[in-house]
Amino acid sequence: MDVDVQNIRTDFPLLSRQVYGHPLVYFDNAATTQKPNSVLRKIDEGYRFRNANVHRGVHLLSQEATEAHELARRQIATFLNADSSDEIIFTRGTTEAINLVAFSFGEYCCQAGDEIVISQMEHHSNIVPWQLLAERKKIRLRVIPINENGELCLKEYRSMLNERTRLVAITHVSNVLGTINPIKKIVEFAHNAGAKVLVDGAQAVAHFAVDVRMLDADFYVFSGHKIYAPTGIGVLYGKRELLENMPPYQGGGEMIKKVTFEKTTYNDLPYKFEAGTPDFISSTALAEALRYLLDIGWNKITTHEDDLLNYATKRLQAEIENVQIFGNAIEKSGVLSFLVRDIHPYDLGVMLDKLGIALRTGHHCAQPLMDYLGIQGTMRASFALYNTREEVDVFIDALKRVITFF
Ligand code: PLP
């Protein structure tokens, strides 16, 4: 059965907005997604009826807030098929989760001369934290190349792994190329070489089911705001034995057992990595967003989004002269990056905006990938479960119109 997209759209109040007098066509979902009513209600209810700080209070409100926050953690563990909710650390998002691992795992097991492997298609969030670690610890960063379709060169990747490799940090889905990387295989190769793997799931979790145990990923990170949940909340999944051995990332309340001026002992998982008051309202809203997706079902979501991507790709290729599409991987999800002739993406983006069409233009926080492609940036349309073929039609027709101005 197909996804009932018209019905779904009524769940998202922002989609009925007009932009410059046109119905909004929101194709910037890889940057952030819109929020359904149930998520908005969860935030509202949280502040209206059970707003009290978690974990520390004896009073009813605090207990209710704590229960809701910890229930959300358990729901997220189930969503990822983690062994235990102790392996779910709340962060502010993907970026903070990667920084946490870069710092803490880096302290735990990286020494001068060690190597970390990333890839040519990483977002800056999965490059710069490793560069900071590399500077601090005098370790070497190695980069897996990609082929002309925008797929990882797995042969080169395998030949890079050696006894000095400590970690492979790799995106599940490229935010520019849309490539879905073969994570299970990547993990297998890394583990055979004795290395751990961090997977950046920022562009994956909203589009298909993720099972961290099936992937055997050591760390898996994602942001709430890209999966129909609020900004300011994200998740780090980590295998228990690793998290237990890693030192805290930040110090403060919540992450301690006992503090004296002489010595502090740290809390158990997951709290050891959650210094300070957590975003206990957003955690519940994130769990609500996941429930919303699961209620629709992955089969329907993935089939619908793949259809949109294929339809948009075909129309773009067939009807726009001199269009160049970046990312032609066989396994692809969610995003369509392109350039038309030598027209600057910014100029096209501004003109499409005036017709109500929201696309992203620029380097998409992936400057090393842009350098490799020999371009400054691209236009990027990115799809969500509430987008429609009719919106793709509006976009293609508008693109044809604005191109005639150049
Ligand atoms: N990784 C990828 C692949 C992304 O697409 C993004 C955001 O666009 C990030 C990391 C960073 O996410 P956030 O800014 O939510 O931390």
XYZ file of C-alpha atoms and ligand atoms in Angstrom:
422
model
C 0.000 0.000 0.000
C 1.171 3.489 -0.838
C 1.789 6.120 1.741
C -1.232 8.419 2.168
C 0.788 11.534 1.508
C -2.131 13.984 1.432
C -3.181 12.822 4.849
C 0.387 12.996 6.133
C 0.720 16.566 4.874
C -2.147 17.664 7.101
C -0.031 16.588 10.081
C 2.608 19.219 9.216
C 1.231 22.742 9.765
C 4.186 24.498 8.155
C 3.540 22.840 4.798
C 0.412 24.913 4.283
C 2.430 28.156 4.352
C 2.644 30.452 1.380
C 6.007 31.857 0.300
C 5.945 35.033 -1.808
C 2.349 34.211 -2.666
C 3.095 30.635 -3.763
C 2.358 27.379 -1.962
C 5.589 26.296 -0.282
C 7.537 23.459 -1.909
C 9.950 22.423 0.801
C 12.869 20.465 -0.674
C 15.457 21.309 1.980
C 14.825 18.304 4.187
C 18.454 17.199 4.346
C 19.150 20.466 6.179
C 16.198 20.123 8.533
C 12.731 18.581 8.430
C 9.346 20.040 9.330
C 7.588 18.805 12.481
C 4.271 16.954 12.724
C 1.510 18.087 15.102
C 2.127 15.156 17.455
C 5.735 16.303 17.990
C 4.664 19.933 18.443
C 2.036 18.779 20.943
C 4.606 16.754 22.856
C 6.800 19.846 23.281
C 3.816 21.963 24.314
C 2.530 19.357 26.787
C 6.001 18.904 28.239
C 6.312 22.564 29.164
C 2.648 22.950 30.141
C 2.161 19.924 32.373
C 5.361 18.259 33.548
C 8.161 20.788 33.331
C 10.564 20.007 36.159
C 14.221 19.087 36.173
C 14.881 15.373 35.796
C 16.688 12.845 37.998
C 17.074 15.018 41.084
C 13.617 15.763 42.344
C 11.544 13.930 44.941
C 8.386 15.711 43.838
C 5.814 14.341 41.422
C 6.559 16.673 38.510
C 10.221 15.767 38.547
C 9.388 12.081 38.721
C 7.032 12.377 35.760
C 9.578 14.341 33.745
C 12.246 11.750 34.573
C 9.982 8.867 33.604
C 9.102 10.496 30.275
C 12.777 11.262 29.521
C 13.920 7.725 30.364
C 11.011 6.174 28.449
C 12.178 8.199 25.428
C 15.678 6.772 25.869
C 14.276 3.230 25.883
C 12.175 3.951 22.789
C 15.240 5.275 20.969
C 17.181 2.141 21.960
C 14.384 0.021 20.472
C 14.298 2.208 17.348
C 18.007 1.516 16.746
C 17.780 -2.058 18.028
C 20.456 -1.332 20.635
C 21.107 -3.922 23.333
C 20.269 -1.524 26.134
C 19.105 2.035 26.748
C 22.373 2.522 28.716
C 24.010 2.682 25.301
C 21.924 5.716 24.261
C 23.552 9.048 25.131
C 21.589 12.237 24.528
C 23.571 14.979 22.797
C 22.693 18.240 21.071
C 22.982 16.558 17.690
C 25.249 14.681 15.314
C 28.037 17.239 15.575
C 28.219 17.087 19.359
C 28.023 13.288 19.307
C 30.992 13.040 16.925
C 32.973 15.548 18.990
C 32.213 13.504 22.101
C 33.605 10.346 20.503
C 36.579 12.162 18.954
C 37.530 13.522 22.355
C 36.700 10.599 24.592
C 37.565 7.640 22.354
C 40.630 9.649 21.290
C 41.735 9.914 24.926
C 40.927 6.285 25.574
C 42.756 4.644 22.734
C 44.674 6.918 20.355
C 48.400 7.517 20.513
C 50.931 9.264 18.299
C 51.346 7.329 15.065
C 47.822 5.849 15.123
C 45.459 6.327 12.187
C 41.818 7.356 11.743
C 40.062 6.681 8.443
C 37.367 8.994 7.049
C 36.112 9.436 3.478
C 36.068 11.979 0.690
C 32.312 12.463 1.062
C 32.164 13.453 4.750
C 30.323 16.435 6.176
C 32.604 18.900 8.012
C 31.158 17.497 11.257
C 32.841 14.201 10.488
C 36.130 15.769 9.393
C 37.049 18.618 11.712
C 36.658 16.768 15.073
C 39.132 14.166 13.745
C 41.508 16.879 12.564
C 41.431 18.379 16.064
C 42.172 14.939 17.501
C 44.924 14.392 14.929
C 46.601 17.646 15.959
C 46.249 16.896 19.660
C 47.493 13.331 19.516
C 49.767 13.451 16.470
C 47.787 10.837 14.621
C 47.282 10.458 10.896
C 44.006 11.034 9.076
C 43.466 8.900 5.991
C 40.771 9.510 3.396
C 38.911 6.825 1.408
C 38.550 8.007 -2.210
C 35.307 7.826 -4.193
C 34.629 6.801 -7.785
C 32.893 8.769 -10.556
C 29.452 7.601 -9.379
C 30.109 8.912 -5.905
C 30.628 5.511 -4.304
C 33.417 4.622 -1.907
C 36.411 2.805 -3.408
C 36.308 -0.245 -1.177
C 39.539 -1.745 -2.493
C 41.476 1.356 -1.493
C 39.641 1.368 1.834
C 40.733 -2.189 2.599
C 44.311 -1.457 1.686
C 44.314 1.504 4.101
C 43.429 -0.587 7.131
C 46.356 -1.774 9.220
C 47.395 -2.404 12.823
C 47.654 1.353 13.444
C 44.015 2.025 12.418
C 42.009 2.866 15.522
C 38.747 4.081 14.053
C 36.851 4.412 10.783
C 34.420 7.363 10.840
C 32.059 7.183 7.912
C 28.741 8.610 6.819
C 25.848 6.201 6.279
C 24.335 8.429 3.570
C 26.149 11.330 1.864
C 24.353 14.644 2.325
C 25.561 15.752 -1.130
C 25.645 12.621 -3.277
C 22.907 10.621 -1.589
C 25.131 7.531 -1.695
C 24.155 4.847 0.820
C 27.429 3.367 1.979
C 27.738 -0.402 2.577
C 28.174 -0.013 6.325
C 27.997 -3.698 7.211
C 30.884 -4.473 4.886
C 32.846 -1.419 6.038
C 32.432 -2.511 9.654
C 33.458 -6.079 8.857
C 36.692 -4.956 7.180
C 37.464 -2.540 10.021
C 36.827 -5.134 12.713
C 39.045 -7.650 10.922
C 41.817 -5.056 11.169
C 41.047 -4.454 14.864
C 39.563 -0.965 14.286
C 36.265 0.452 15.575
C 33.652 2.211 13.430
C 31.616 5.365 13.975
C 28.684 5.815 11.598
C 27.298 9.296 10.922
C 23.604 8.529 10.498
C 22.430 12.147 10.109
C 21.096 11.521 6.577
C 20.052 7.918 7.082
C 17.723 7.524 10.057
C 14.789 9.426 8.534
C 14.792 7.344 5.357
C 15.155 3.671 6.249
C 15.332 1.343 9.228
C 18.675 1.322 11.020
C 19.706 -1.677 13.122
C 22.959 -0.999 14.968
C 23.345 -4.628 16.035
C 22.873 -5.946 12.511
C 25.406 -3.349 11.255
C 27.669 -4.160 14.221
C 28.537 -0.430 14.379
C 30.543 0.591 17.442
C 29.096 4.114 17.435
C 26.068 5.463 15.565
C 25.052 9.133 15.718
C 22.149 11.231 14.467
C 20.305 14.552 14.938
C 16.674 14.897 15.991
C 15.909 17.838 13.731
C 16.567 15.840 10.565
C 14.028 13.204 11.608
C 10.949 15.364 12.280
C 11.992 16.123 15.883
C 13.165 19.380 17.489
C 16.563 21.010 17.130
C 18.963 20.716 20.033
C 18.593 16.978 20.614
C 20.582 14.146 19.111
C 21.804 10.679 19.899
C 25.048 8.861 20.336
C 24.697 5.098 20.385
C 27.837 3.329 21.570
C 28.615 -0.250 22.486
C 28.605 -0.626 26.236
C 32.130 -1.989 26.645
C 33.555 0.985 24.739
C 31.502 3.636 26.527
C 32.383 2.117 29.886
C 36.081 2.423 29.192
C 35.982 5.897 27.684
C 36.549 8.931 29.932
C 33.850 11.622 30.348
C 33.638 14.328 27.694
C 32.346 17.169 29.857
C 32.226 17.598 33.615
C 29.341 18.895 35.719
C 26.153 17.769 37.405
C 24.489 14.448 36.452
C 27.727 12.808 35.304
C 29.121 12.258 38.813
C 28.647 9.750 41.623
C 30.627 11.524 44.333
C 32.505 14.803 44.263
C 35.162 15.871 46.734
C 37.908 18.390 46.161
C 40.396 15.554 46.171
C 38.666 13.154 43.807
C 35.473 12.754 41.799
C 33.948 9.452 40.753
C 31.789 9.270 37.665
C 28.248 8.116 37.169
C 27.224 4.922 35.365
C 26.155 4.835 31.746
C 24.552 6.676 30.117
C 24.812 9.601 32.572
C 28.623 9.634 32.599
C 28.406 11.380 29.221
C 25.492 13.707 30.022
C 26.878 16.576 32.090
C 24.335 19.242 33.029
C 20.566 19.401 32.620
C 19.569 17.376 29.560
C 16.970 18.581 27.056
C 14.290 16.438 28.689
C 11.477 17.978 26.656
C 13.129 17.426 23.282
C 14.037 13.839 24.163
C 10.338 13.000 24.515
C 9.537 14.878 21.306
C 12.244 12.894 19.511
C 10.727 9.624 20.710
C 7.347 10.879 19.482
C 8.806 11.627 16.036
C 10.189 8.082 15.853
C 6.815 6.684 16.867
C 5.203 8.769 14.105
C 7.521 7.202 11.508
C 7.095 3.679 12.808
C 3.314 4.089 12.696
C 3.548 4.853 8.969
C 6.060 2.038 8.428
C 9.483 1.939 6.767
C 8.343 0.091 3.669
C 5.919 2.842 2.757
C 8.327 5.654 3.614
C 11.271 4.224 1.700
C 9.172 3.280 -1.337
C 7.617 6.753 -1.484
C 10.905 8.626 -1.091
C 12.695 6.412 -3.634
C 9.880 7.098 -6.072
C 10.274 10.869 -5.579
C 14.041 10.686 -6.057
C 13.749 8.569 -9.219
C 10.961 10.694 -10.644
C 12.812 13.967 -9.995
C 16.076 12.548 -11.356
C 14.406 11.319 -14.552
C 12.566 14.584 -15.207
C 15.683 16.636 -14.504
C 17.783 14.523 -16.870
C 15.159 14.383 -19.608
C 13.946 17.978 -19.586
C 16.748 20.275 -18.402
C 19.477 20.835 -20.961
C 23.083 20.655 -19.770
C 22.197 19.457 -16.329
C 24.897 17.689 -14.365
C 23.867 15.404 -11.517
C 26.358 14.688 -8.733
C 25.994 11.243 -7.198
C 24.847 8.326 -9.333
C 25.353 5.527 -6.861
C 23.283 2.399 -7.309
C 22.265 2.616 -3.644
C 21.027 6.174 -3.200
C 18.665 7.989 -0.852
C 17.037 11.315 -0.259
C 19.096 13.966 -2.075
C 19.511 15.199 -5.622
C 22.500 17.495 -6.216
C 22.921 19.162 -9.569
C 24.194 22.097 -11.601
C 22.712 23.603 -14.747
C 25.229 24.858 -17.345
C 27.497 27.449 -15.739
C 24.649 29.115 -13.846
C 25.657 29.859 -10.261
C 23.573 27.732 -7.883
C 22.992 30.721 -5.629
C 21.322 32.646 -8.476
C 19.041 29.736 -9.327
C 18.271 29.164 -5.650
C 17.231 32.788 -5.098
C 14.946 32.760 -8.131
C 13.339 29.455 -7.195
C 12.745 30.822 -3.706
C 10.727 33.666 -5.203
C 8.479 30.983 -6.693
C 8.027 29.307 -3.314
C 10.566 26.508 -3.812
C 13.034 25.957 -0.988
C 16.248 24.270 -2.133
C 19.730 24.395 -0.644
C 22.646 25.816 -2.607
C 26.346 25.880 -1.802
C 28.991 23.493 -0.531
C 26.662 21.703 1.931
C 29.401 21.645 4.599
C 31.423 19.318 2.404
C 34.179 21.545 0.992
C 36.706 18.711 0.491
C 34.100 16.917 -1.631
C 33.480 20.089 -3.646
C 37.249 20.461 -4.197
C 37.399 16.862 -5.393
C 34.486 17.478 -7.797
C 36.162 20.709 -8.940
C 33.117 22.864 -8.185
C 32.148 25.582 -5.724
C 28.800 24.128 -4.837
C 25.598 22.566 -6.132
C 21.851 22.963 -6.002
C 20.360 20.309 -3.745
C 16.770 19.095 -3.624
C 16.186 16.742 -0.705
C 13.001 14.822 -0.067
C 10.912 13.800 2.914
C 7.919 11.548 3.368
C 5.503 14.491 2.985
C 6.759 15.553 -0.466
C 4.801 14.704 -3.610
C 5.292 14.119 -7.321
C 3.168 17.228 -7.915
C 5.750 19.262 -6.004
C 8.480 17.771 -8.204
C 6.443 18.915 -11.231
C 6.174 22.451 -9.823
C 9.921 22.449 -9.180
C 10.892 21.223 -12.672
C 8.528 23.692 -14.358
C 9.859 26.546 -12.216
C 13.444 25.525 -12.972
C 12.703 25.617 -16.704
C 11.230 29.089 -16.298
C 14.088 30.581 -14.303
C 16.757 29.055 -16.582
C 15.399 31.118 -19.488
C 16.568 34.266 -17.633
C 20.233 33.269 -17.945
N 26.579 14.761 9.092
C 25.835 14.837 7.984
C 25.953 13.782 6.924
C 24.949 15.908 7.835
O 24.212 16.002 6.722
C 24.857 16.885 8.855
C 23.966 18.051 8.695
O 23.650 18.467 7.618
C 25.640 16.731 9.993
C 26.486 15.661 10.073
C 25.580 17.709 11.119
O 24.356 17.651 11.761
P 23.991 18.687 12.936
O 24.279 20.042 12.385
O 22.555 18.442 13.205
O 24.867 18.352 14.096
